[in-house]
One Martini backbone bead per residue (centre of mass of N, CA, C, O) as a GRO file, in nm:
protein
  177
    1GLU     BB    1   0.100   0.033   0.015
    2MET     BB    2   0.014   0.377  -0.007
    3LEU     BB    3   0.141   0.668   0.165
    4ARG     BB    4   0.075   0.980   0.319
    5VAL     BB    5   0.242   1.223   0.502
    6THR     BB    6   0.227   1.463   0.700
    7GLY     BB    7   0.323   1.817   0.724
    8VAL     BB    8   0.519   2.100   0.636
    9GLN     BB    9   0.537   2.465   0.605
   10THR     BB   10   0.619   2.756   0.521
   11CYS     BB   11   0.646   3.080   0.675
   12ALA     BB   12   0.659   3.430   0.752
   13LEU     BB   13   0.727   3.376   1.028
   14PRO     BB   14   0.986   3.343   1.246
   15ILE     BB   15   0.783   3.198   1.460
   16CYS     BB   16   0.542   2.921   1.455
   17GLY     BB   17   0.678   2.696   1.644
   18THR     BB   18   0.678   2.380   1.819
   19LEU     BB   19   0.854   2.053   1.861
   20GLY     BB   20   0.891   2.026   2.142
   21ALA     BB   21   1.240   2.096   2.163
   22ILE     BB   22   1.202   2.174   1.860
   23PRO     BB   23   1.249   2.420   1.661
   24THR     BB   24   1.014   2.577   1.398
   25ALA     BB   25   1.131   2.785   1.220
   26GLY     BB   26   0.918   2.860   0.957
   27LEU     BB   27   0.679   2.667   1.060
   28ARG     BB   28   0.376   2.483   0.961
   29ILE     BB   29   0.077   2.346   0.978
   30VAL     BB   30  -0.144   2.246   0.693
   31ASP     BB   31  -0.315   2.063   0.883
   32ASP     BB   32  -0.532   1.870   1.114
   33GLU     BB   33  -0.304   1.671   1.133
   34ARG     BB   34  -0.078   1.481   1.261
   35ILE     BB   35   0.237   1.449   1.258
   36GLY     BB   36   0.285   1.132   1.092
   37SER     BB   37   0.026   1.084   0.981
   38ILE     BB   38  -0.217   0.979   0.792
   39ASP     BB   39  -0.336   1.098   0.491
   40SER     BB   40  -0.678   1.121   0.418
   41GLU     BB   41  -0.644   1.270   0.121
   42PHE     BB   42  -0.482   1.000   0.039
   43ALA     BB   43  -0.632   0.799  -0.212
   44VAL     BB   44  -0.513   0.459  -0.256
   45ALA     BB   45  -0.768   0.278  -0.406
   46PRO     BB   46  -0.596  -0.008  -0.419
   47GLY     BB   47  -0.364   0.043  -0.602
   48ALA     BB   48  -0.128  -0.175  -0.632
   49ASP     BB   49  -0.101  -0.524  -0.739
   50LYS     BB   50   0.202  -0.474  -0.671
   51ASP     BB   51   0.503  -0.372  -0.646
   52VAL     BB   52   0.667  -0.089  -0.506
   53ASN     BB   53   1.002   0.048  -0.550
   54ALA     BB   54   0.945   0.362  -0.638
   55VAL     BB   55   0.961   0.725  -0.570
   56ALA     BB   56   0.881   1.043  -0.735
   57LEU     BB   57   0.896   1.392  -0.698
   58TYR     BB   58   0.794   1.679  -0.796
   59PRO     BB   59   0.916   1.981  -0.809
   60VAL     BB   60   0.938   2.284  -0.743
   61GLY     BB   61   0.813   2.445  -1.047
   62SER     BB   62   0.657   2.236  -1.161
   63VAL     BB   63   0.378   2.153  -1.346
   64HIS     BB   64   0.374   1.871  -1.146
   65PHE     BB   65   0.337   1.963  -0.878
   66GLY     BB   66   0.246   1.693  -0.644
   67LYS     BB   67   0.339   1.477  -0.809
   68SER     BB   68   0.401   1.123  -0.901
   69ILE     BB   69   0.629   0.855  -0.947
   70VAL     BB   70   0.568   0.508  -1.001
   71VAL     BB   71   0.749   0.198  -0.944
   72GLY     BB   72   0.763  -0.162  -1.061
   73ASP     BB   73   0.556  -0.482  -1.073
   74PHE     BB   74   0.303  -0.376  -1.187
   75GLN     BB   75  -0.020  -0.370  -1.383
   76ASN     BB   76  -0.189  -0.199  -1.167
   77MET     BB   77  -0.356   0.121  -1.100
   78ASN     BB   78  -0.638   0.167  -0.966
   79GLU     BB   79  -0.767  -0.047  -1.176
   80THR     BB   80  -0.545   0.037  -1.395
   81SER     BB   81  -0.356   0.014  -1.663
   82ARG     BB   82  -0.007  -0.001  -1.539
   83ILE     BB   83   0.309  -0.083  -1.647
   84ARG     BB   84   0.539  -0.013  -1.387
   85VAL     BB   85   0.413   0.287  -1.460
   86ALA     BB   86   0.313   0.591  -1.275
   87ARG     BB   87   0.096   0.872  -1.231
   88LEU     BB   88   0.025   1.084  -0.955
   89ASN     BB   89  -0.162   1.267  -0.786
   90ALA     BB   90  -0.180   1.436  -0.489
   91ASP     BB   91  -0.436   1.232  -0.402
   92GLY     BB   92  -0.358   0.940  -0.565
   93SER     BB   93  -0.454   0.960  -0.831
   94LEU     BB   94  -0.469   0.898  -1.152
   95ASP     BB   95  -0.287   1.013  -1.433
   96PRO     BB   96  -0.417   1.023  -1.760
   97SER     BB   97  -0.175   1.198  -1.911
   98PHE     BB   98  -0.012   0.950  -1.869
   99ALA     BB   99   0.109   0.695  -2.012
  100SER     BB  100  -0.053   0.371  -2.077
  101GLY     BB  101   0.156   0.209  -2.298
  102LEU     BB  102   0.373   0.139  -2.116
  103ASN     BB  103   0.616  -0.157  -2.159
  104PRO     BB  104   0.793  -0.304  -1.956
  105ASN     BB  105   0.939  -0.641  -1.948
  106ASN     BB  106   1.020  -0.549  -1.653
  107LEU     BB  107   1.119  -0.437  -1.381
  108VAL     BB  108   1.103  -0.134  -1.180
  109SER     BB  109   1.350   0.027  -0.940
  110ALA     BB  110   1.391   0.324  -1.070
  111VAL     BB  111   1.361   0.694  -1.010
  112GLU     BB  112   1.381   1.011  -1.197
  113ILE     BB  113   1.350   1.365  -1.200
  114LEU     BB  114   1.395   1.609  -1.407
  115THR     BB  115   1.405   1.954  -1.457
  116ASP     BB  116   1.221   1.897  -1.739
  117ASP     BB  117   1.024   1.635  -1.654
  118ARG     BB  118   1.176   1.411  -1.714
  119VAL     BB  119   1.222   1.045  -1.704
  120LEU     BB  120   1.398   0.810  -1.513
  121ILE     BB  121   1.461   0.457  -1.565
  122GLY     BB  122   1.515   0.152  -1.375
  123GLY     BB  123   1.613  -0.208  -1.423
  124GLY     BB  124   1.524  -0.537  -1.573
  125PHE     BB  125   1.484  -0.433  -1.843
  126THR     BB  126   1.510  -0.474  -2.228
  127ALA     BB  127   1.221  -0.344  -2.293
  128ILE     BB  128   1.007  -0.096  -2.467
  129ASN     BB  129   0.772  -0.161  -2.677
  130GLY     BB  130   1.013  -0.346  -2.824
  131VAL     BB  131   1.245  -0.160  -2.736
  132ALA     BB  132   1.564  -0.145  -2.680
  133GLN     BB  133   1.635  -0.134  -2.314
  134SER     BB  134   1.910  -0.137  -2.095
  135ARG     BB  135   1.781  -0.078  -1.782
  136PHE     BB  136   1.756   0.218  -1.929
  137ALA     BB  137   1.545   0.521  -1.932
  138ARG     BB  138   1.363   0.773  -2.112
  139LEU     BB  139   1.102   1.002  -2.054
  140THR     BB  140   0.867   1.190  -2.123
  141THR     BB  141   0.643   1.414  -1.986
  142ASN     BB  142   0.401   1.195  -2.089
  143GLY     BB  143   0.546   0.885  -2.079
  144LEU     BB  144   0.717   0.838  -2.316
  145LEU     BB  145   0.943   0.710  -2.509
  146ASP     BB  146   1.274   0.822  -2.554
  147THR     BB  147   1.430   0.758  -2.861
  148SER     BB  148   1.689   0.957  -2.827
  149PHE     BB  149   1.731   0.757  -2.569
  150ASN     BB  150   1.954   0.487  -2.628
  151THR     BB  151   2.091   0.190  -2.473
  152GLY     BB  152   2.014  -0.073  -2.572
  153THR     BB  153   2.279  -0.322  -2.478
  154ALA     BB  154   2.492  -0.190  -2.267
  155ILE     BB  155   2.341  -0.321  -2.018
  156THR     BB  156   2.432  -0.577  -1.807
  157GLY     BB  157   2.233  -0.795  -1.616
  158ALA     BB  158   1.997  -0.740  -1.379
  159ALA     BB  159   2.002  -0.419  -1.250
  160VAL     BB  160   1.882  -0.103  -1.198
  161LEU     BB  161   1.875   0.070  -0.866
  162ASP     BB  162   2.018   0.357  -0.939
  163ILE     BB  163   1.975   0.723  -0.978
  164GLU     BB  164   2.207   1.007  -1.056
  165PRO     BB  165   2.193   1.315  -1.127
  166GLN     BB  166   2.382   1.561  -1.283
  167SER     BB  167   2.471   1.894  -1.348
  168ASP     BB  168   2.587   1.802  -1.655
  169GLY     BB  169   2.359   1.569  -1.759
  170LYS     BB  170   2.450   1.333  -1.620
  171PHE     BB  171   2.482   0.985  -1.497
  172LEU     BB  172   2.434   0.774  -1.224
  173ILE     BB  173   2.465   0.419  -1.189
  174GLY     BB  174   2.320   0.144  -1.005
  175GLY     BB  175   2.393  -0.218  -0.952
  176ALA     BB  176   2.343  -0.539  -1.126
  177PHE     BB  177   2.619  -0.542  -1.384
   0.00000   0.00000   0.00000
């Protein structure tokens, strides 16, 4: 199951409150639920039908801020076909504007969102929609395979497990390969 936990947001006041003995200068609670409790406004029911391996949140400033990309070994998200990759709205509902026909042929275990809202995914897949993609791929902002970024069969082994974008536009990848 996926859950969202309530949190805090900055405010304009110099001191907005305290949390136990820890001062929370510049912070305030943005909802009426206790910090750390399950956010009742995030309804992901029934969620993924199999494992979710990673989640990435769109950053502040993105046109998709508040949304998230989830990846794993699922075939359905919220009872809708989404094979191993899905985008969720801030409330946990499925974002229908993100590609529904993406079809990695094996599990996806890592995800990162780039500053231009394109998405990097890594995992044990060797093809997406029949196109050779050796365990690492880039998706367009609407979730389609970015065919200008083709890893072909360059990465061999089990899976890409971690992706770290670098400031120069390159990436570090880690895993079992």
